[in-house]
PDB file of C-alpha atoms and ligand atoms in Angstrom:
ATOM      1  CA  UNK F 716      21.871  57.584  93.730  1.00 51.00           C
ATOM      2  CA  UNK F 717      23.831  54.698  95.267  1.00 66.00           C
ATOM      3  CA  UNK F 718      27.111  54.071  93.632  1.00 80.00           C
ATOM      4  CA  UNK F 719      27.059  57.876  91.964  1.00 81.00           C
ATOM      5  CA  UNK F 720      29.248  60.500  93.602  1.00 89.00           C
ATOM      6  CA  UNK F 721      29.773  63.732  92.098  1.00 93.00           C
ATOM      7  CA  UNK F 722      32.769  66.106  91.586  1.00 95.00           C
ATOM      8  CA  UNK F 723      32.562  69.701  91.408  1.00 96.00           C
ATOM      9  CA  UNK F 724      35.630  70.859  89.254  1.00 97.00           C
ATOM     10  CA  UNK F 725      36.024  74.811  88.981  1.00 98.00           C
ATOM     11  CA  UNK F 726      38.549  76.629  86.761  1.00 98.00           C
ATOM     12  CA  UNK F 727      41.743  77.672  88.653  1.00 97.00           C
ATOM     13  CA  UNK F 728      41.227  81.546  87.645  1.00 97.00           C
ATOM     14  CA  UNK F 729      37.412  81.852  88.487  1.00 96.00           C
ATOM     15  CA  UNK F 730      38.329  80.048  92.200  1.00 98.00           C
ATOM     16  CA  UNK F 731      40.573  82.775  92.688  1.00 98.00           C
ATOM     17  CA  UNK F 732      38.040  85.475  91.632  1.00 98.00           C
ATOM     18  CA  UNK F 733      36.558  86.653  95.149  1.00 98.00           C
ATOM     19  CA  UNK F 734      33.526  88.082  93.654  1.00 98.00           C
ATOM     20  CA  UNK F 735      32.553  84.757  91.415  1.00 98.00           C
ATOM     21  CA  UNK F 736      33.318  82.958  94.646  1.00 98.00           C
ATOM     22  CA  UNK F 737      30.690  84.696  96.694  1.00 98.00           C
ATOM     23  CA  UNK F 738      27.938  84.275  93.993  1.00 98.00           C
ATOM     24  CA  UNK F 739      28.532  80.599  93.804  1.00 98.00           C
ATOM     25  CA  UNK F 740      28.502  80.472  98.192  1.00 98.00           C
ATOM     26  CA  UNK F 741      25.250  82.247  97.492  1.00 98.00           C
ATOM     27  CA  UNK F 742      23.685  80.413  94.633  1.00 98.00           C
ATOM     28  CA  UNK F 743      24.536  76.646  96.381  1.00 98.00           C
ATOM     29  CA  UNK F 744      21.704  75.187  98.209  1.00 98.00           C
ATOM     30  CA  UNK F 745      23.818  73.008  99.759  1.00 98.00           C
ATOM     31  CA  UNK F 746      26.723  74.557 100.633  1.00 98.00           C
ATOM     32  CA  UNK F 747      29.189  73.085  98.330  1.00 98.00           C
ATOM     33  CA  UNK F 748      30.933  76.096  98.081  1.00 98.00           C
ATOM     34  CA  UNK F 749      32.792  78.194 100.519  1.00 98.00           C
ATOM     35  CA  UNK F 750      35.440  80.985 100.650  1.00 98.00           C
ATOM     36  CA  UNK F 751      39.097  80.960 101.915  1.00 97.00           C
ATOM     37  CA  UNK F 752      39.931  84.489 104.255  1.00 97.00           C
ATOM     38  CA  UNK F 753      41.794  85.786 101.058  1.00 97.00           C
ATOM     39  CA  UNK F 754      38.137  85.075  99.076  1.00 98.00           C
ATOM     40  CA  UNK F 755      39.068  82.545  97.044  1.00 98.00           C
ATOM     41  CA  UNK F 756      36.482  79.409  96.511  1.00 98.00           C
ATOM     42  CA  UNK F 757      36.890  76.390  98.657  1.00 97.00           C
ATOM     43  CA  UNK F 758      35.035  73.514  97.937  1.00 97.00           C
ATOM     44  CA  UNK F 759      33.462  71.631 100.831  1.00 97.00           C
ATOM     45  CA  UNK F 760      34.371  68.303 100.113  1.00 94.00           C
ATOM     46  CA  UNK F 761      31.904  66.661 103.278  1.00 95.00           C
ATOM     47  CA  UNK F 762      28.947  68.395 100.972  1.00 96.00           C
ATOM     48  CA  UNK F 763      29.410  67.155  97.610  1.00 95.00           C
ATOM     49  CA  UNK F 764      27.244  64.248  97.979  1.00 92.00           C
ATOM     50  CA  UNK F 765      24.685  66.536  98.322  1.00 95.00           C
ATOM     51  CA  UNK F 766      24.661  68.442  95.420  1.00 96.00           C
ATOM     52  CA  UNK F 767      20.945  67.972  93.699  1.00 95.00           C
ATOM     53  CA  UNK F 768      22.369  69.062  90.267  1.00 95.00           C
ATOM     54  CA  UNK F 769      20.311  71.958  90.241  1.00 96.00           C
ATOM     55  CA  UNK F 770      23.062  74.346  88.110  1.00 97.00           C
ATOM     56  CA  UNK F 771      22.389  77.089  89.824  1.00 98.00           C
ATOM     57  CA  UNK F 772      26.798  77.333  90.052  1.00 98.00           C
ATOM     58  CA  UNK F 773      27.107  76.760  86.506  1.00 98.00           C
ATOM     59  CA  UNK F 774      24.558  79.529  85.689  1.00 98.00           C
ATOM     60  CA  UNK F 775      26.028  81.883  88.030  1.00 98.00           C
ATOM     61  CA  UNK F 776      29.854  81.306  86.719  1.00 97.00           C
ATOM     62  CA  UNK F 777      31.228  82.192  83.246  1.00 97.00           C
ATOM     63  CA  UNK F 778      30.631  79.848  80.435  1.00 97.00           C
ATOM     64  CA  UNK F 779      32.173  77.029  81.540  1.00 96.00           C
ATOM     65  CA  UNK F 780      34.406  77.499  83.840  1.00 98.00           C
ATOM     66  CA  UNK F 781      31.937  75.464  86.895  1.00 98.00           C
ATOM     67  CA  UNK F 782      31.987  72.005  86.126  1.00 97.00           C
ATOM     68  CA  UNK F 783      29.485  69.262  87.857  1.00 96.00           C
ATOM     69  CA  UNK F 784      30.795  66.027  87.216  1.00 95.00           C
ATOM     70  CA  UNK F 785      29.175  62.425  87.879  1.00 92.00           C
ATOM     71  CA  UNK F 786      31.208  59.620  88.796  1.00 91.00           C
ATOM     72  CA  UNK F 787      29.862  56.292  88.919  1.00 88.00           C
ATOM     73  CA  UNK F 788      31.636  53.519  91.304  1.00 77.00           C
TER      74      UNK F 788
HETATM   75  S1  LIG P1951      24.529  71.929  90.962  1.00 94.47           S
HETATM   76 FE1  LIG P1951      23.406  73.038  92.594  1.00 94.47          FE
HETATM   77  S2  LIG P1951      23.691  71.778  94.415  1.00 94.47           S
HETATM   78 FE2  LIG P1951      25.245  71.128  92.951  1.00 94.47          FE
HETATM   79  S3  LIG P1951      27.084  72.343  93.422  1.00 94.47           S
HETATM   80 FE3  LIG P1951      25.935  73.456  91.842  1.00 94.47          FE
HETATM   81  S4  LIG P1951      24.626  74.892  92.975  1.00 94.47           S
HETATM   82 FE4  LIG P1951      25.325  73.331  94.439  1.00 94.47          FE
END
């Protein structure tokens, strides 16, 4: 995957939404995701080159709203 980085984009409301947040820390296999004190999703930037675009986030989100993005250099 040289030259391919990803980007995990996530809709502003569902970050906030403590409860989505902790399904998508559980769902990750990699840890991409992780939760602020208040519960609100963090992504873990130092992780994202390890996503294995498995969609486990995007199935556990609503329609939508959990974006995996590939950028190419
Ligand atoms: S596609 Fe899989 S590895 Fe990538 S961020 Fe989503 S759950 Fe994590």
């Amino acid at each position: 995957m040289a030259g391919m980085f990803i980007d995990v984009q996530v809709d502003a409301a569902v970050a906030k939404d403590a409860a989505i947040a902790k399904k998508l820390v559980e769902v990750c296999p990699v840890n991409i995701f992780a939760q602020e004190k208040d519960g609100a999703l963090r992504i873990v930037e130092a992780n994202l080159d390890e996503c294995t675009l498995c969609d486990l986030c995007i199935q556990a989100a609503p329609a939508g709203s959990v974006r995996i993005v590939k950028l190419y250099e």
